């Protein structure tokens, strides 16, 4: 496969914290980074002077951006297909359109996993309140209804506990297509991030356990406290999806552990919040691994160097930065966002801890 050497320019669609941390990893290896984003106030724009400001519907600006970089990646899988098609005409873009077609749609990704023989929660596609009611009868309450597109950090989903809620839930979703899933009584939520090069070489990070608060990731515990059999199932699921989708770059797969079985929840073909620990807790961070994968470089070691906990700093939690700086074994990362708001990811802290629990 072709190798893109240091000194080349990486283009990133998006300017948030994932783009910022990717640009930092790129600079460390001698690559330049060009950001395409709407505002110069975005976190990634503080890291690199090269940026094109525009929205994803401005195809002239997208073309200018794409002709000034050597390879392109995305910080978010929900970039419009037309925007990806525009940049793909001028430079290699990873993940490819074929991957995004599935990853942008919760129904398609669940169906794809099922076709591969992987376990998922029971689900139904619905297109009206009437179909939603039928799905609830088939799946049995409680259930969770989700929009098929644009869902992240708990957005675009509603838990249904009573059939009488059907009409209100359908109106609240504001969509013409949704997926309804049986609510899984899971014991743990885990995730695996797998890197893959164009030649098929893959390398996975260890499964980690994720704990959420208000539907937003709060803590990631490394490694996950799971059995060897569950670990094998999780790695098999992530690597099977990565291979069959022919991902070039990263694929993060969120999973439920239920009675010793692993069920696929969602996936994202990009760096993932549950992989931020790897900056301080692995030889190769997920951001550097992404760069290695799309540039045809050797993939790095993905083992955890020590047990650790990554905690997101949500909203005004970032105001406690002094406390984290004084904590032994803590590595603080602030994203440079101007305004702290409820539910907004302002930074994270990774704490080395042999017990696998947060201290302080």
Short mmCIF file of C-alpha atoms in Angstrom, two decimals:
data_model
loop_
_atom_site.label_atom_id
_atom_site.label_comp_id
_atom_site.label_asym_id
_atom_site.label_seq_id
_atom_site.Cartn_x
_atom_site.Cartn_y
_atom_site.Cartn_z
CA UNK A 1 0.00 0.00 0.00
CA UNK A 2 1.05 3.60 -0.59
CA UNK A 3 2.75 5.38 2.31
CA UNK A 4 2.10 9.06 2.88
CA UNK A 5 5.31 10.37 4.50
CA UNK A 6 5.74 12.97 7.26
CA UNK A 7 5.60 16.47 5.83
CA UNK A 8 2.36 15.65 4.00
CA UNK A 9 -0.86 17.49 4.84
CA UNK A 10 -3.77 15.85 6.64
CA UNK A 11 -7.20 17.37 6.04
CA UNK A 12 -9.88 17.04 8.72
CA UNK A 13 -13.57 17.72 8.17
CA UNK A 14 -14.65 19.22 11.49
CA UNK A 15 -12.93 21.40 14.05
CA UNK A 16 -13.94 20.09 17.49
CA UNK A 17 -11.93 18.32 20.16
CA UNK A 18 -11.47 15.12 18.13
CA UNK A 19 -9.97 17.13 15.27
CA UNK A 20 -7.84 19.02 17.80
CA UNK A 21 -6.36 15.87 19.32
CA UNK A 22 -5.84 14.35 15.87
CA UNK A 23 -3.97 17.48 14.76
CA UNK A 24 -1.78 17.30 17.87
CA UNK A 25 -0.88 13.68 17.09
CA UNK A 26 -0.17 14.59 13.46
CA UNK A 27 2.18 17.42 14.45
CA UNK A 28 4.11 15.05 16.68
CA UNK A 29 4.82 12.83 13.67
CA UNK A 30 5.73 15.74 11.41
CA UNK A 31 2.48 16.08 9.46
CA UNK A 32 0.73 19.36 8.74
CA UNK A 33 -3.01 19.61 9.37
CA UNK A 34 -5.62 21.62 7.47
CA UNK A 35 -9.01 21.99 9.19
CA UNK A 36 -12.36 22.49 7.44
CA UNK A 37 -14.84 23.98 9.88
CA UNK A 38 -17.43 26.71 10.25
CA UNK A 39 -15.72 28.90 12.84
CA UNK A 40 -12.17 29.91 13.70
CA UNK A 41 -13.17 29.57 17.37
CA UNK A 42 -13.31 25.77 17.12
CA UNK A 43 -10.80 23.86 19.32
CA UNK A 44 -8.78 22.45 16.40
CA UNK A 45 -8.13 25.92 14.98
CA UNK A 46 -6.02 26.71 18.04
CA UNK A 47 -3.57 23.95 17.04
CA UNK A 48 -2.94 24.61 13.35
CA UNK A 49 -2.85 27.81 11.26
CA UNK A 50 -4.20 26.06 8.16
CA UNK A 51 -7.97 26.16 7.97
CA UNK A 52 -10.82 26.70 5.51
CA UNK A 53 -13.94 28.20 7.03
CA UNK A 54 -17.23 27.11 5.50
CA UNK A 55 -20.23 24.85 5.97
CA UNK A 56 -20.68 21.39 4.49
CA UNK A 57 -22.98 22.73 1.78
CA UNK A 58 -20.34 25.05 0.29
CA UNK A 59 -18.87 22.83 -2.40
CA UNK A 60 -16.48 25.46 -3.78
CA UNK A 61 -14.81 25.79 -0.40
CA UNK A 62 -14.80 22.02 0.03
CA UNK A 63 -13.03 21.67 -3.32
CA UNK A 64 -10.45 24.30 -2.33
CA UNK A 65 -9.85 22.46 0.94
CA UNK A 66 -9.52 19.05 -0.72
CA UNK A 67 -7.06 20.25 -3.36
CA UNK A 68 -4.74 21.55 -0.64
CA UNK A 69 -4.36 18.33 1.36
CA UNK A 70 -2.97 14.85 0.70
CA UNK A 71 -5.48 12.74 2.66
CA UNK A 72 -8.75 13.52 4.43
CA UNK A 73 -10.46 12.17 7.52
CA UNK A 74 -13.57 13.12 9.52
CA UNK A 75 -14.04 13.85 13.19
CA UNK A 76 -17.75 13.00 12.97
CA UNK A 77 -19.51 10.33 10.91
CA UNK A 78 -22.55 12.50 10.15
CA UNK A 79 -20.88 14.70 7.55
CA UNK A 80 -23.37 14.97 4.63
CA UNK A 81 -22.79 12.42 1.88
CA UNK A 82 -22.64 15.16 -0.77
CA UNK A 83 -19.79 16.88 1.07
CA UNK A 84 -17.82 13.64 1.29
CA UNK A 85 -18.44 12.96 -2.42
CA UNK A 86 -17.07 16.41 -3.25
CA UNK A 87 -13.79 16.01 -1.36
CA UNK A 88 -13.32 12.39 -2.49
CA UNK A 89 -12.94 13.62 -6.07
CA UNK A 90 -9.74 15.44 -5.12
CA UNK A 91 -8.08 13.44 -2.32
CA UNK A 92 -8.44 10.07 -0.57
CA UNK A 93 -11.02 10.34 2.23
CA UNK A 94 -11.32 7.90 5.13
CA UNK A 95 -13.74 6.56 6.15
CA UNK A 96 -15.12 6.01 2.66
CA UNK A 97 -18.65 6.87 1.57
CA UNK A 98 -19.64 3.20 1.70
CA UNK A 99 -18.73 3.03 5.40
CA UNK A 100 -20.52 6.28 6.21
CA UNK A 101 -23.67 5.10 4.43
CA UNK A 102 -24.05 2.39 7.07
CA UNK A 103 -22.54 4.19 10.07
CA UNK A 104 -24.83 7.21 9.65
CA UNK A 105 -27.95 5.07 10.05
CA UNK A 106 -28.73 3.15 13.24
CA UNK A 107 -31.08 0.80 11.40
CA UNK A 108 -28.55 -0.06 8.69
CA UNK A 109 -25.72 -0.67 11.17
CA UNK A 110 -27.85 -3.01 13.29
CA UNK A 111 -29.03 -4.86 10.17
CA UNK A 112 -25.45 -5.12 8.89
CA UNK A 113 -24.31 -6.61 12.19
CA UNK A 114 -27.15 -9.14 12.10
CA UNK A 115 -26.21 -10.16 8.55
CA UNK A 116 -22.73 -10.98 9.85
CA UNK A 117 -24.17 -13.22 12.55
CA UNK A 118 -23.41 -10.76 15.36
CA UNK A 119 -25.78 -10.30 18.28
CA UNK A 120 -27.79 -7.10 18.74
CA UNK A 121 -30.83 -6.15 20.83
CA UNK A 122 -34.11 -7.09 19.16
CA UNK A 123 -35.28 -4.22 16.95
CA UNK A 124 -37.90 -3.07 14.46
CA UNK A 125 -37.99 -0.32 11.84
CA UNK A 126 -40.99 2.02 12.17
CA UNK A 127 -42.36 4.81 10.00
CA UNK A 128 -45.48 5.95 11.87
CA UNK A 129 -47.12 5.96 15.28
CA UNK A 130 -49.17 2.93 14.21
CA UNK A 131 -46.02 0.97 13.32
CA UNK A 132 -44.43 2.11 16.56
CA UNK A 133 -47.35 0.66 18.55
CA UNK A 134 -47.07 -2.64 16.66
CA UNK A 135 -43.33 -2.76 17.37
CA UNK A 136 -43.94 -2.22 21.08
CA UNK A 137 -46.40 -5.11 21.11
CA UNK A 138 -43.87 -7.38 19.38
CA UNK A 139 -40.83 -6.41 21.44
CA UNK A 140 -42.55 -6.01 24.82
CA UNK A 141 -42.06 -2.98 27.02
CA UNK A 142 -39.89 -1.26 28.05
CA UNK A 143 -38.34 -0.23 24.73
CA UNK A 144 -36.23 2.59 23.39
CA UNK A 145 -37.13 4.47 20.21
CA UNK A 146 -34.36 6.21 18.29
CA UNK A 147 -34.10 8.33 15.19
CA UNK A 148 -32.12 6.44 12.57
CA UNK A 149 -29.84 9.43 11.96
CA UNK A 150 -27.98 12.14 13.87
CA UNK A 151 -27.98 10.48 17.27
CA UNK A 152 -25.16 10.92 19.78
CA UNK A 153 -24.75 11.59 23.52
CA UNK A 154 -28.34 10.49 24.17
CA UNK A 155 -29.86 12.75 21.51
CA UNK A 156 -32.64 11.47 19.28
CA UNK A 157 -33.87 8.71 21.58
CA UNK A 158 -36.73 8.17 24.01
CA UNK A 159 -37.37 5.34 26.48
CA UNK A 160 -40.94 4.01 26.31
CA UNK A 161 -42.40 2.32 29.39
CA UNK A 162 -46.13 2.59 28.64
CA UNK A 163 -47.98 1.90 25.39
CA UNK A 164 -50.04 5.06 25.99
CA UNK A 165 -46.90 7.10 25.30
CA UNK A 166 -46.77 6.01 21.64
CA UNK A 167 -48.28 9.12 20.02
CA UNK A 168 -46.26 11.57 22.11
CA UNK A 169 -43.02 9.66 21.52
CA UNK A 170 -43.53 9.59 17.76
CA UNK A 171 -44.16 13.34 17.71
CA UNK A 172 -41.10 13.96 19.90
CA UNK A 173 -38.81 12.04 17.55
CA UNK A 174 -39.70 14.37 14.65
CA UNK A 175 -38.71 11.84 12.01
CA UNK A 176 -40.23 9.72 9.26
CA UNK A 177 -38.12 6.67 10.16
CA UNK A 178 -37.07 5.32 13.53
CA UNK A 179 -35.67 2.17 15.07
CA UNK A 180 -37.27 0.64 18.15
CA UNK A 181 -35.21 -1.68 20.33
CA UNK A 182 -36.00 -3.87 23.29
CA UNK A 183 -34.46 -2.21 26.35
CA UNK A 184 -31.58 -4.49 27.29
CA UNK A 185 -31.00 -5.28 31.01
CA UNK A 186 -27.25 -5.09 30.50
CA UNK A 187 -24.67 -5.69 33.20
CA UNK A 188 -21.98 -3.55 31.59
CA UNK A 189 -21.47 -1.22 28.66
CA UNK A 190 -18.14 -1.78 26.95
CA UNK A 191 -16.43 -0.66 23.76
CA UNK A 192 -13.57 -1.68 21.50
CA UNK A 193 -11.65 0.52 19.06
CA UNK A 194 -10.02 -1.23 16.10
CA UNK A 195 -7.59 0.31 13.62
CA UNK A 196 -7.33 -1.01 10.07
CA UNK A 197 -5.07 -0.13 7.15
CA UNK A 198 -6.02 -0.41 3.47
CA UNK A 199 -4.06 -3.66 3.20
CA UNK A 200 -6.28 -5.26 5.86
CA UNK A 201 -3.85 -5.17 8.79
CA UNK A 202 -5.79 -4.57 12.02
CA UNK A 203 -4.95 -3.79 15.62
CA UNK A 204 -7.43 -3.43 18.49
CA UNK A 205 -7.31 -1.63 21.80
CA UNK A 206 -8.47 -3.64 24.82
CA UNK A 207 -12.17 -3.62 25.71
CA UNK A 208 -12.98 -0.83 28.16
CA UNK A 209 -15.98 -0.30 30.42
CA UNK A 210 -18.06 2.85 29.96
CA UNK A 211 -20.24 4.46 32.60
CA UNK A 212 -22.74 7.13 31.56
CA UNK A 213 -24.47 9.97 33.36
CA UNK A 214 -27.49 11.65 31.77
CA UNK A 215 -26.83 9.61 28.59
CA UNK A 216 -23.34 11.14 28.20
CA UNK A 217 -20.14 9.20 28.81
CA UNK A 218 -18.88 10.03 32.30
CA UNK A 219 -16.06 7.55 32.92
CA UNK A 220 -14.14 4.92 30.97
CA UNK A 221 -12.40 2.22 33.02
CA UNK A 222 -9.38 0.50 31.52
CA UNK A 223 -9.31 -2.44 31.17
CA UNK A 224 -12.92 -3.58 31.40
CA UNK A 225 -13.61 -5.98 34.26
CA UNK A 226 -14.88 -8.82 32.05
CA UNK A 227 -14.24 -12.52 31.58
CA UNK A 228 -11.81 -13.81 28.99
CA UNK A 229 -14.72 -15.19 26.97
CA UNK A 230 -16.47 -11.81 26.89
CA UNK A 231 -13.18 -10.15 25.94
CA UNK A 232 -12.81 -12.52 22.98
CA UNK A 233 -16.41 -11.91 21.87
CA UNK A 234 -15.93 -8.14 22.03
CA UNK A 235 -12.72 -8.20 19.99
CA UNK A 236 -14.27 -10.58 17.46
CA UNK A 237 -17.28 -8.29 17.02
CA UNK A 238 -15.22 -5.14 16.50
CA UNK A 239 -12.73 -6.77 14.15
CA UNK A 240 -15.44 -8.52 12.13
CA UNK A 241 -17.30 -5.24 11.58
CA UNK A 242 -14.07 -3.42 10.76
CA UNK A 243 -13.01 -6.04 8.22
CA UNK A 244 -16.40 -6.49 6.53
CA UNK A 245 -16.94 -2.74 6.24
CA UNK A 246 -13.40 -2.43 4.84
CA UNK A 247 -12.73 0.45 7.19
CA UNK A 248 -9.50 2.38 6.69
CA UNK A 249 -8.83 4.25 9.91
CA UNK A 250 -10.66 3.53 13.16
CA UNK A 251 -13.90 1.81 14.09
CA UNK A 252 -15.29 2.18 17.61
CA UNK A 253 -17.99 -0.31 18.57
CA UNK A 254 -20.19 0.17 21.64
CA UNK A 255 -21.54 -3.04 23.15
CA UNK A 256 -23.73 -4.40 25.94
CA UNK A 257 -22.72 -7.36 28.12
CA UNK A 258 -25.75 -9.51 28.98
CA UNK A 259 -25.47 -12.91 30.67
CA UNK A 260 -22.00 -13.55 29.27
CA UNK A 261 -22.98 -12.50 25.74
CA UNK A 262 -21.91 -9.37 23.86
CA UNK A 263 -24.55 -7.39 21.93
CA UNK A 264 -23.66 -4.65 19.46
CA UNK A 265 -25.16 -1.26 20.34
CA UNK A 266 -23.69 1.38 18.02
CA UNK A 267 -20.53 2.07 16.04
CA UNK A 268 -18.55 5.08 14.87
CA UNK A 269 -15.78 5.04 12.21
CA UNK A 270 -13.63 7.70 13.91
CA UNK A 271 -11.79 8.43 17.17
CA UNK A 272 -14.11 7.81 20.10
CA UNK A 273 -14.57 9.37 23.52
CA UNK A 274 -13.97 5.99 25.15
CA UNK A 275 -10.50 5.91 23.58
CA UNK A 276 -9.18 9.17 25.05
CA UNK A 277 -7.37 7.22 27.78
CA UNK A 278 -4.97 5.96 25.10
CA UNK A 279 -3.23 9.36 24.89
CA UNK A 280 -1.68 8.74 28.30
CA UNK A 281 -2.32 5.05 28.88
CA UNK A 282 -1.08 3.37 25.68
CA UNK A 283 2.10 3.46 23.62
CA UNK A 284 0.06 4.65 20.62
CA UNK A 285 -2.95 6.92 21.12
CA UNK A 286 -6.09 6.35 19.06
CA UNK A 287 -5.37 9.64 17.28
CA UNK A 288 -1.87 8.63 16.24
CA UNK A 289 -3.21 5.20 15.27
CA UNK A 290 -5.76 6.85 12.98
CA UNK A 291 -2.97 8.76 11.27
CA UNK A 292 -0.86 5.63 10.94
CA UNK A 293 -3.77 3.71 9.40
CA UNK A 294 -4.79 6.26 6.77
CA UNK A 295 -1.19 7.16 5.85
CA UNK A 296 -0.08 3.54 5.39
CA UNK A 297 2.35 3.61 8.31
CA UNK A 298 3.05 0.66 10.63
CA UNK A 299 0.27 0.35 13.22
CA UNK A 300 1.42 1.03 16.77
CA UNK A 301 1.13 -0.99 19.96
CA UNK A 302 -2.43 -0.71 21.31
CA UNK A 303 -2.00 -2.43 24.69
CA UNK A 304 -2.87 -0.55 27.88
CA UNK A 305 0.33 0.32 29.73
CA UNK A 306 -1.44 0.38 33.11
CA UNK A 307 -4.96 0.41 34.59
CA UNK A 308 -6.53 3.85 34.39
CA UNK A 309 -9.77 5.78 34.41
CA UNK A 310 -10.71 8.48 31.92
CA UNK A 311 -13.25 10.98 33.24
CA UNK A 312 -15.02 13.46 31.00
CA UNK A 313 -15.24 17.02 32.26
CA UNK A 314 -18.78 18.03 31.35
CA UNK A 315 -19.96 21.60 31.56
CA UNK A 316 -18.75 23.38 34.67
CA UNK A 317 -16.82 20.31 35.88
CA UNK A 318 -13.92 21.76 33.90
CA UNK A 319 -13.73 24.50 36.52
CA UNK A 320 -12.16 21.94 38.87
CA UNK A 321 -8.97 21.76 36.77
CA UNK A 322 -6.75 22.76 39.71
CA UNK A 323 -7.94 19.74 41.70
CA UNK A 324 -7.05 17.38 38.87
CA UNK A 325 -3.62 18.94 38.39
CA UNK A 326 -2.84 18.24 42.04
CA UNK A 327 -3.97 14.61 41.82
CA UNK A 328 -1.13 12.04 41.60
CA UNK A 329 -1.02 10.22 38.27
CA UNK A 330 -3.51 12.58 36.62
CA UNK A 331 -3.22 13.85 33.04
CA UNK A 332 -5.49 16.81 32.33
CA UNK A 333 -6.71 17.70 28.83
CA UNK A 334 -8.77 20.85 28.27
CA UNK A 335 -10.20 21.49 24.81
CA UNK A 336 -9.99 25.29 24.69
CA UNK A 337 -13.74 25.87 24.41
CA UNK A 338 -14.76 29.35 25.45
CA UNK A 339 -18.06 28.64 27.15
CA UNK A 340 -18.96 25.86 29.58
CA UNK A 341 -22.55 24.69 29.09
CA UNK A 342 -24.58 21.83 30.54
CA UNK A 343 -23.82 18.66 28.61
CA UNK A 344 -20.85 20.16 26.76
CA UNK A 345 -17.58 18.21 26.78
CA UNK A 346 -14.96 20.69 27.95
CA UNK A 347 -12.08 18.31 28.55
CA UNK A 348 -11.08 15.04 30.18
CA UNK A 349 -8.68 13.73 32.77
CA UNK A 350 -6.98 10.34 32.71
CA UNK A 351 -5.86 8.99 36.07
CA UNK A 352 -3.49 6.10 36.51
CA UNK A 353 -4.90 3.79 39.14
CA UNK A 354 -3.95 0.20 39.81
CA UNK A 355 -7.32 -0.42 41.49
CA UNK A 356 -9.25 0.69 38.43
CA UNK A 357 -11.36 3.14 40.43
CA UNK A 358 -11.40 6.92 40.55
CA UNK A 359 -9.84 8.50 43.62
CA UNK A 360 -10.36 11.94 45.06
#
